[in-house]
Each structure stands twice: as structure tokens, then as C-alpha cells.
Coordinates of C-alpha atoms and ligand atoms in Angstrom, one line a residue:
M1 CA 0.0 0.0 0.0
K2 CA 1.2 3.5 -0.8
I3 CA 1.2 6.7 1.3
I4 CA 2.0 10.2 0.0
I5 CA 3.1 12.9 2.4
S6 CA 2.9 16.3 0.9
E7 CA 4.2 18.6 3.7
F8 CA 6.9 18.3 6.4
I9 CA 6.7 15.5 9.0
D10 CA 8.9 14.2 11.7
A11 CA 11.4 11.7 10.3
S12 CA 10.7 9.0 12.9
A13 CA 7.0 9.0 11.9
V14 CA 8.0 8.3 8.3
E15 CA 10.2 5.5 9.4
S16 CA 7.4 3.9 11.4
L17 CA 5.2 3.9 8.2
A18 CA 8.0 2.8 5.9
S19 CA 8.3 -0.5 7.7
H20 CA 4.8 -1.4 6.6
F21 CA 4.1 0.6 3.4
E22 CA 5.6 2.3 0.5
V23 CA 6.0 5.9 1.6
H24 CA 6.7 8.9 -0.6
A25 CA 7.4 11.9 1.7
D26 CA 8.3 15.1 -0.1
A27 CA 7.6 18.5 1.6
T28 CA 7.8 20.2 -1.8
L29 CA 4.8 18.4 -3.2
V30 CA 2.4 21.0 -1.6
D31 CA 3.9 23.5 -4.1
R32 CA 3.9 21.1 -7.0
P33 CA 0.2 20.2 -7.5
D34 CA 0.7 18.3 -10.8
A35 CA 3.4 16.1 -9.3
L36 CA 1.2 15.5 -6.2
R37 CA -1.8 14.5 -8.4
S38 CA 0.1 12.1 -10.5
L39 CA 1.5 10.4 -7.3
L40 CA -2.0 10.1 -5.9
D41 CA -3.1 8.0 -8.9
D42 CA -2.4 4.7 -7.0
A43 CA -2.1 6.1 -3.4
D44 CA -4.0 4.5 -0.5
A45 CA -3.4 7.4 2.0
L46 CA -2.4 11.1 1.8
I47 CA -0.9 13.0 4.8
V48 CA -1.0 16.8 4.8
R49 CA -0.5 19.8 7.0
N50 CA -2.6 23.0 6.5
R51 CA -1.4 24.0 3.0
T52 CA -2.5 21.1 0.8
Q53 CA -6.0 21.7 -0.3
V54 CA -7.9 18.4 -0.3
T55 CA -10.6 19.3 -2.8
P56 CA -13.1 17.1 -4.7
A57 CA -10.9 17.5 -7.8
L58 CA -7.8 16.3 -5.9
L59 CA -9.9 13.3 -4.5
D60 CA -11.0 12.5 -8.0
D61 CA -7.4 12.1 -8.9
A62 CA -6.9 9.6 -6.0
P63 CA -9.4 6.8 -6.7
R64 CA -7.9 4.3 -4.3
L65 CA -7.6 6.7 -1.3
I66 CA -8.8 5.3 2.0
A67 CA -7.4 7.8 4.5
V68 CA -6.3 11.5 4.8
G69 CA -4.0 12.3 7.8
R70 CA -3.9 15.9 8.9
L71 CA -0.7 17.0 10.8
G72 CA -2.7 19.5 12.9
V73 CA -6.3 20.0 14.0
G74 CA -8.0 22.6 11.8
L75 CA -9.8 20.9 8.9
D76 CA -10.7 23.9 6.8
N77 CA -8.3 22.8 4.0
I78 CA -10.0 19.4 3.7
D79 CA -13.4 19.1 2.0
L80 CA -14.9 16.8 4.7
A81 CA -18.2 16.2 2.8
A82 CA -16.3 15.2 -0.4
C83 CA -14.2 12.8 1.7
A84 CA -17.2 11.3 3.4
Q85 CA -19.0 10.9 0.0
R86 CA -16.0 8.8 -1.3
G87 CA -15.6 6.8 1.9
V88 CA -12.2 8.5 2.7
Q89 CA -11.6 8.7 6.5
V90 CA -9.9 11.9 7.9
F91 CA -7.5 11.7 10.8
P92 CA -6.5 14.9 12.6
A93 CA -3.9 15.2 15.3
T94 CA -6.5 16.1 17.9
G95 CA -5.0 17.6 21.0
A96 CA -1.4 16.9 20.0
N97 CA -0.4 20.6 19.5
A98 CA -2.6 22.2 22.1
R99 CA 0.2 22.7 24.5
A100 CA 2.3 24.6 22.0
V101 CA -0.6 26.9 21.1
A102 CA -1.5 27.5 24.7
E103 CA 2.1 28.4 25.6
Y104 CA 2.1 30.8 22.7
V105 CA -1.0 32.5 24.0
I106 CA 0.4 33.0 27.5
A107 CA 3.8 34.2 26.1
T108 CA 2.2 36.8 23.9
A109 CA -0.3 37.8 26.6
L110 CA 2.6 38.6 28.9
M111 CA 4.4 40.5 26.2
L112 CA 1.4 42.5 25.0
L113 CA 0.2 43.6 28.5
R114 CA 3.7 44.5 29.7
R115 CA 4.6 46.3 26.5
A116 CA 8.2 46.3 27.5
Y117 CA 10.0 43.4 26.0
L118 CA 10.7 44.7 22.5
S119 CA 13.1 47.4 23.8
S120 CA 16.4 45.6 23.0
A121 CA 17.3 47.8 20.0
S122 CA 16.6 51.1 21.8
V123 CA 18.3 50.0 25.1
A124 CA 21.4 48.8 23.1
A125 CA 21.4 52.2 21.3
G126 CA 21.7 54.0 24.6
E127 CA 18.1 55.4 24.6
W128 CA 17.0 54.0 28.0
P129 CA 13.2 54.3 27.5
R130 CA 12.4 53.6 31.1
A131 CA 9.6 56.1 31.6
A132 CA 7.8 55.0 28.4
L133 CA 8.0 51.3 29.4
S134 CA 7.0 51.6 33.1
S135 CA 3.2 51.4 32.8
G136 CA 2.8 47.8 31.6
R137 CA 0.3 45.4 33.3
E138 CA 0.6 42.1 35.0
L139 CA -1.4 39.0 34.0
A140 CA -2.2 38.2 37.7
G141 CA -5.6 39.7 38.5
S142 CA -6.3 40.5 34.8
T143 CA -9.1 38.8 32.9
M144 CA -8.5 36.4 30.1
A145 CA -11.5 35.9 27.8
V146 CA -11.3 32.6 25.9
I147 CA -13.5 32.5 22.8
G148 CA -14.1 28.9 21.8
F149 CA -13.8 26.6 24.8
G150 CA -12.6 23.4 23.1
A151 CA -9.3 21.5 23.5
I152 CA -7.0 24.5 23.2
G153 CA -9.3 27.1 24.8
Q154 CA -9.5 24.9 27.9
L155 CA -5.8 24.5 28.2
V156 CA -5.3 28.2 27.8
A157 CA -7.8 28.7 30.7
R158 CA -5.8 26.3 32.9
L159 CA -2.5 28.0 32.2
A160 CA -4.0 31.5 32.7
R161 CA -5.6 30.4 36.0
A162 CA -2.1 29.1 37.1
L163 CA -0.9 32.7 36.6
D164 CA -3.7 33.9 38.8
M165 CA -5.8 35.4 36.0
R166 CA -9.5 35.5 36.1
V167 CA -10.9 33.5 33.1
V168 CA -14.2 34.0 31.3
G169 CA -15.2 32.0 28.3
Y170 CA -17.7 31.9 25.5
D171 CA -18.7 28.8 23.5
P172 CA -22.2 28.2 22.2
Q173 CA -21.6 24.4 22.3
Q174 CA -20.5 24.4 26.0
P175 CA -23.5 25.2 28.2
A176 CA -22.9 26.7 31.7
S177 CA -23.5 23.2 33.2
A178 CA -20.7 21.6 31.2
A179 CA -17.9 20.2 33.3
C180 CA -15.2 22.0 31.4
W181 CA -16.0 25.3 33.2
S182 CA -15.6 24.0 36.8
E183 CA -12.7 21.8 35.8
T184 CA -10.7 24.7 34.5
G185 CA -11.9 27.4 36.9
A186 CA -13.4 29.5 34.1
Q187 CA -16.7 31.3 34.1
C188 CA -19.1 30.7 31.2
V189 CA -20.4 34.1 30.0
T190 CA -22.0 35.6 26.9
F191 CA -19.8 36.7 24.0
E192 CA -20.5 40.4 24.7
H193 CA -19.7 40.0 28.4
A194 CA -16.4 38.2 27.6
L195 CA -15.4 41.0 25.3
R196 CA -16.4 43.8 27.6
T197 CA -14.6 42.4 30.7
A198 CA -11.4 41.1 29.0
D199 CA -7.9 42.4 29.4
V200 CA -6.8 39.7 27.0
V201 CA -9.0 38.0 24.4
S202 CA -7.8 34.7 22.9
V203 CA -9.7 33.1 20.0
H204 CA -9.9 29.3 19.6
V205 CA -12.7 28.6 17.2
P206 CA -12.8 26.7 13.9
L207 CA -13.2 28.8 10.7
I208 CA -16.8 28.1 9.6
D209 CA -19.5 30.4 8.2
A210 CA -20.6 31.3 11.8
T211 CA -17.1 32.4 12.9
R212 CA -16.1 34.3 9.8
N213 CA -15.4 37.9 10.9
L214 CA -16.5 37.0 14.4
L215 CA -14.3 39.8 15.7
D216 CA -15.5 42.6 13.4
A217 CA -15.2 46.4 13.9
D218 CA -18.4 46.4 16.1
R219 CA -17.1 43.6 18.4
L220 CA -13.6 45.1 18.6
S221 CA -15.2 48.4 19.7
M222 CA -16.5 46.5 22.8
L223 CA -13.0 45.9 24.1
K224 CA -11.2 48.0 26.7
P225 CA -8.7 50.4 25.1
H226 CA -5.8 48.6 26.8
A227 CA -7.0 45.0 25.9
A228 CA -4.9 42.7 23.8
V229 CA -6.3 40.3 21.2
I230 CA -4.6 37.0 20.4
N231 CA -5.6 34.9 17.4
T232 CA -4.0 31.5 16.9
S233 CA -7.2 29.9 15.4
R234 CA -7.7 30.9 11.8
G235 CA -7.4 34.0 9.7
G236 CA -10.8 35.2 8.6
V237 CA -12.1 35.0 12.2
I238 CA -10.9 38.6 12.8
D239 CA -11.3 41.6 10.5
E240 CA -7.6 42.5 10.0
T241 CA -8.3 46.0 8.7
A242 CA -10.6 46.9 11.6
L243 CA -8.0 45.5 14.0
A244 CA -5.2 47.5 12.5
E245 CA -7.3 50.7 12.7
A246 CA -8.2 50.1 16.3
L247 CA -4.5 49.6 17.2
R248 CA -3.4 52.7 15.3
Q249 CA -6.2 54.8 16.9
G250 CA -5.4 53.6 20.4
R251 CA -8.8 51.9 20.8
L252 CA -7.0 48.6 21.4
G253 CA -3.9 47.9 23.4
G254 CA -2.1 45.2 21.4
A255 CA -2.5 42.1 19.3
A256 CA -0.7 38.9 18.4
L257 CA -1.7 37.2 15.2
D258 CA -0.4 33.8 14.1
V259 CA -3.0 33.3 11.4
F260 CA -4.2 35.4 8.5
A261 CA -7.1 35.6 6.0
D262 CA -4.5 35.2 3.3
E263 CA -1.3 33.3 4.1
P264 CA 1.5 34.3 3.6
L265 CA 0.5 37.8 4.7
K266 CA 1.1 40.3 1.9
A267 CA 3.7 43.1 2.5
A268 CA 1.1 45.8 1.9
S269 CA -1.3 44.5 4.6
P270 CA -3.0 47.2 6.7
L271 CA -1.4 45.4 9.7
A272 CA 2.1 46.5 8.7
G273 CA 3.6 48.9 11.2
A274 CA 0.6 48.9 13.6
P275 CA 1.7 49.5 17.2
N276 CA 2.2 46.7 19.9
L277 CA 1.5 44.0 17.3
I278 CA 3.2 40.6 17.2
L279 CA 3.0 38.8 13.9
T280 CA 4.1 35.2 13.5
P281 CA 3.9 32.9 10.4
H282 CA 1.3 30.3 11.6
I283 CA 3.7 28.6 14.0
A284 CA 1.8 28.7 17.3
G285 CA 1.2 24.9 17.1
L286 CA 4.7 24.1 16.0
T287 CA 7.5 23.1 18.4
V288 CA 10.0 20.3 18.4
Q289 CA 7.8 18.4 20.9
S290 CA 4.5 19.1 19.2
N291 CA 5.9 18.1 15.8
E292 CA 6.9 14.7 17.2
R293 CA 3.5 14.2 18.9
V294 CA 1.5 15.3 15.9
S295 CA 3.5 13.2 13.4
T296 CA 3.5 10.1 15.7
L297 CA -0.2 10.3 16.3
V298 CA -1.2 10.9 12.7
A299 CA 1.1 8.2 11.4
A300 CA -0.3 5.7 13.9
R301 CA -3.9 6.6 13.0
V302 CA -3.3 6.3 9.2
K303 CA -1.3 3.1 9.7
Q304 CA -4.2 1.6 11.7
A305 CA -6.7 2.6 9.0
L306 CA -4.7 1.0 6.2
L307 CA -4.0 -2.2 8.2
D308 CA -7.7 -2.5 9.0
H309 CA -8.6 -2.0 5.4
R310 CA -6.1 -4.6 4.3
R311 CA -7.5 -7.1 6.8
H312 CA -11.1 -6.5 5.7
S313 CA -10.2 -6.8 2.0
Q314 CA -8.4 -10.1 2.7
Q315 CA -11.4 -11.4 4.7
S316 CA -13.8 -10.5 1.9
E317 CA -11.6 -12.2 -0.6
K318 CA -11.5 -15.4 1.5
I319 CA -15.3 -15.3 1.8
S320 CA -15.8 -14.9 -1.9
T321 CA -13.4 -17.7 -2.9
Ligands
NAD1 P1 -11.8 22.3 19.2 O1 -12.7 21.8 18.1 O2 -11.4 21.4 20.3 O3 -12.5 23.6 19.8 C1 -13.1 24.6 19.1 C2 -14.3 25.2 19.9 O4 -14.9 26.3 19.2 C3 -15.5 24.2 20.1 O5 -15.7 23.9 21.5 C4 -16.6 24.9 19.4 O6 -17.9 24.6 20.1 C5 -16.2 26.3 19.5 N1 -17.0 27.2 18.7 C6 -17.5 26.9 17.4 N2 -18.1 28.0 17.0 C7 -18.0 29.0 17.9 C8 -18.5 30.3 18.0 N3 -19.2 30.9 17.0 N4 -18.2 31.0 19.1 C9 -17.4 30.5 20.1 N5 -17.0 29.2 20.1 C10 -17.3 28.5 19.0 O7 -10.6 22.9 18.4 P2 -9.1 23.2 19.0 O8 -8.3 22.0 18.9 O9 -9.3 23.9 20.3 O10 -8.6 24.3 17.9 C11 -9.2 25.6 17.8 C12 -8.6 26.3 16.6 O11 -7.2 26.4 16.7 C13 -8.9 25.6 15.3 O12 -9.4 26.6 14.4 C14 -7.6 25.2 14.8 O13 -7.5 25.2 13.4 C15 -6.7 26.2 15.4 N6 -5.3 25.8 15.6 C16 -4.2 26.6 15.1 C17 -2.9 26.2 15.3 C18 -1.8 27.1 14.9 O14 -0.7 26.7 14.7 N7 -2.0 28.4 14.8 C19 -2.6 25.0 15.9 C20 -3.7 24.2 16.3 C21 -5.0 24.6 16.2

């Protein structure tokens, strides 16, 4: 059986698959769609990250496909309905990069509220901007609003509570009676309440129709002027132009964005040069440890699916002979 891997993956996960199957792992395939499609012609499984678009057209070029492994958790690059229609199972790395994302949120929250850690160049130049950098805030006693209280949102809540933050959260799928609130020490509130009370807002929702532009100009205007917004979920969930304007006009204290409506972010983006803004290239979930966990988990799930399929095929052959 043959597995195609079109984006980067931990080497040990490739080795674990290669002892059972023919594996073609080439991280350049995501940028060579024609080569990818021709390799998929007789492939049984495809493993991707977030850049390979698993569309109906791509699936049509992969008639034998049984499984798609996703080295991450967001599934917006995979047409789930088209996979289901063709009997292709999809295996995300649920939970495996949550810690990396949650640590990113805490690190950027500390930086954005304190507003003092980006002073290396001016201190080294002899400027000594002590007065300008003396009015930052502490996380302790501040309020973290978690929008989307799933796997990552709940871990963010735990880490924020460990730093003595107050945590409020909003998630239409998690009623106030759900155990996740009491287990994490967070308070279930309405979306508007979360925005109005937050010193830090961290967004952890999937990108779906209901969450597109979830933080638009109106919602951003509900935030305190010193509040910080952190988005590690998906671009498209926040109106980037409205966010940049709010930062420039001092209606928002800071922001950290790891994901963008259009990736890579274009140099002419309205975000360029906005104050107290941390921009990172979709790496919140990527660490040495999370890459190992994600790759190992997805490889194991795809391997199991192929072995199960092989066993069922052999059993059906036996019955029919
Ligand atoms: P999850 O499915 O465990 O949780 C998502 C939660 O969002 C669910 O509880 C759901 O009920 C909630 N939700 C849905 N619609 C909502 C709405 N309108 N308002 C508020 N909540 C809503 O997912 P997760 O594993 O916690 O991941 C969250 C997001 O983080 C995903 O979009 C994923 O793609 C993204 N992510 C990014 C990175 C990165 O590197 N930047 C890494 C991992 C995950």
C-alpha cells in the first residue's frame, strides 16, 4: 500500500510507516500540485498539514484513497463532505499541538500587556526608554477571555488560572452546566460579556460560516482600550483591517496574530507597522515536541486505518473464494 506525504513531517513517523508501506514523503509536493496529483493516482493514503487543499478535484485524482491524515487539527483545508462521499476517512492530530498553542497565548499575553520586552534595540542604542516602558500590566488579576472553549481554549484557561488570571469563556456548544468550566476554573459568559470584561481575548474557534469575521469592527469596539487580542485559530475570524485601525487609533492595546485571512501575509497588509502588534507565520502549534507528537499520532492513525482496510479486504476475498 502506498502513502503520499505532501508537507513536512517528523522523520521517525516516516520510518514507522515505511516499515509497513511504500512511503513517498516530499515536503515540496504541496507547491507542485501536478506532481502530487500524479502520485495520488495509486495512493492509499495522503498525509497533509494545512497548506495542501484536499478538494473534490484532488480526490477524483486519487481513486484508491482510504485515508487522509492531517498533521494538525484545523480541517478547513479538507473538504470533509467530499471525503465522506468517497468513503475517505480523515484523521486529525486532535490535542497533539494544544500545549504549543496555549504556551504561545500565554507568552504573547505577557508581552502585550507588559509592552516592555521589545526594547532591545533602543536600550542597546543607549536610549534608556524607562519612563515609556514603566506602565505595563501584570497578568495576575487581569481577565483572560477565551472565545471557543474546546481543547486549546480549555488548556489556555488552565495556564491562565495558574498565573492567577480570572478566566471567562464563551462557546455556544458548551452550556454553563458543562464540566469544562468548573474543571478549568473558568466562568461561562455571553460573547459580549467576555469582550467587555477582557484584558486579553484569545480566540480558539474553527473557521466556519458562523465564525467568519467573528471579531469585526463592532465587536472590537466593545474591548477596553488597553485590551490585547490574540488569534491563533484561523485568519478570517478577525477583521484584520478593523484590528489595524483600532491599534493605530489607540482603541486597542495590542494584538498577536499567528494566522491570517491570506497566508503568507502580503507586505502591503494594513497590519504592517501597527503598534504593539506581534505577527508570526502560523507557528503557534509548531514546536519540536508538538511536531513529534502530531507526526507520531497521525502516522499511527493512518497506519491503523490501512492495516484495518487490508485485513477487511483479505477477509472479503476469502469469503468470496
Ligand atoms: P476544538 O474543536 O477542540 O474547539 C473549538 C471550539 O470552538 C469548540 O468547542 C466549538 O464549540 C467552539 N466554537 C465553534 N463555533 C463557535 C463560535 N461561534 N463562538 C465560540 N466558540 C465556537 O478545536 P481546538 O483544537 O481547540 O482548535 C481551535 C482552533 O485552533 C482551530 O481553528 C484550529 O484550526 C486552530 N489551531 C491553530 C494552530 C496554529 O498553529 N495556529 C494549531 C492548532 C489549532
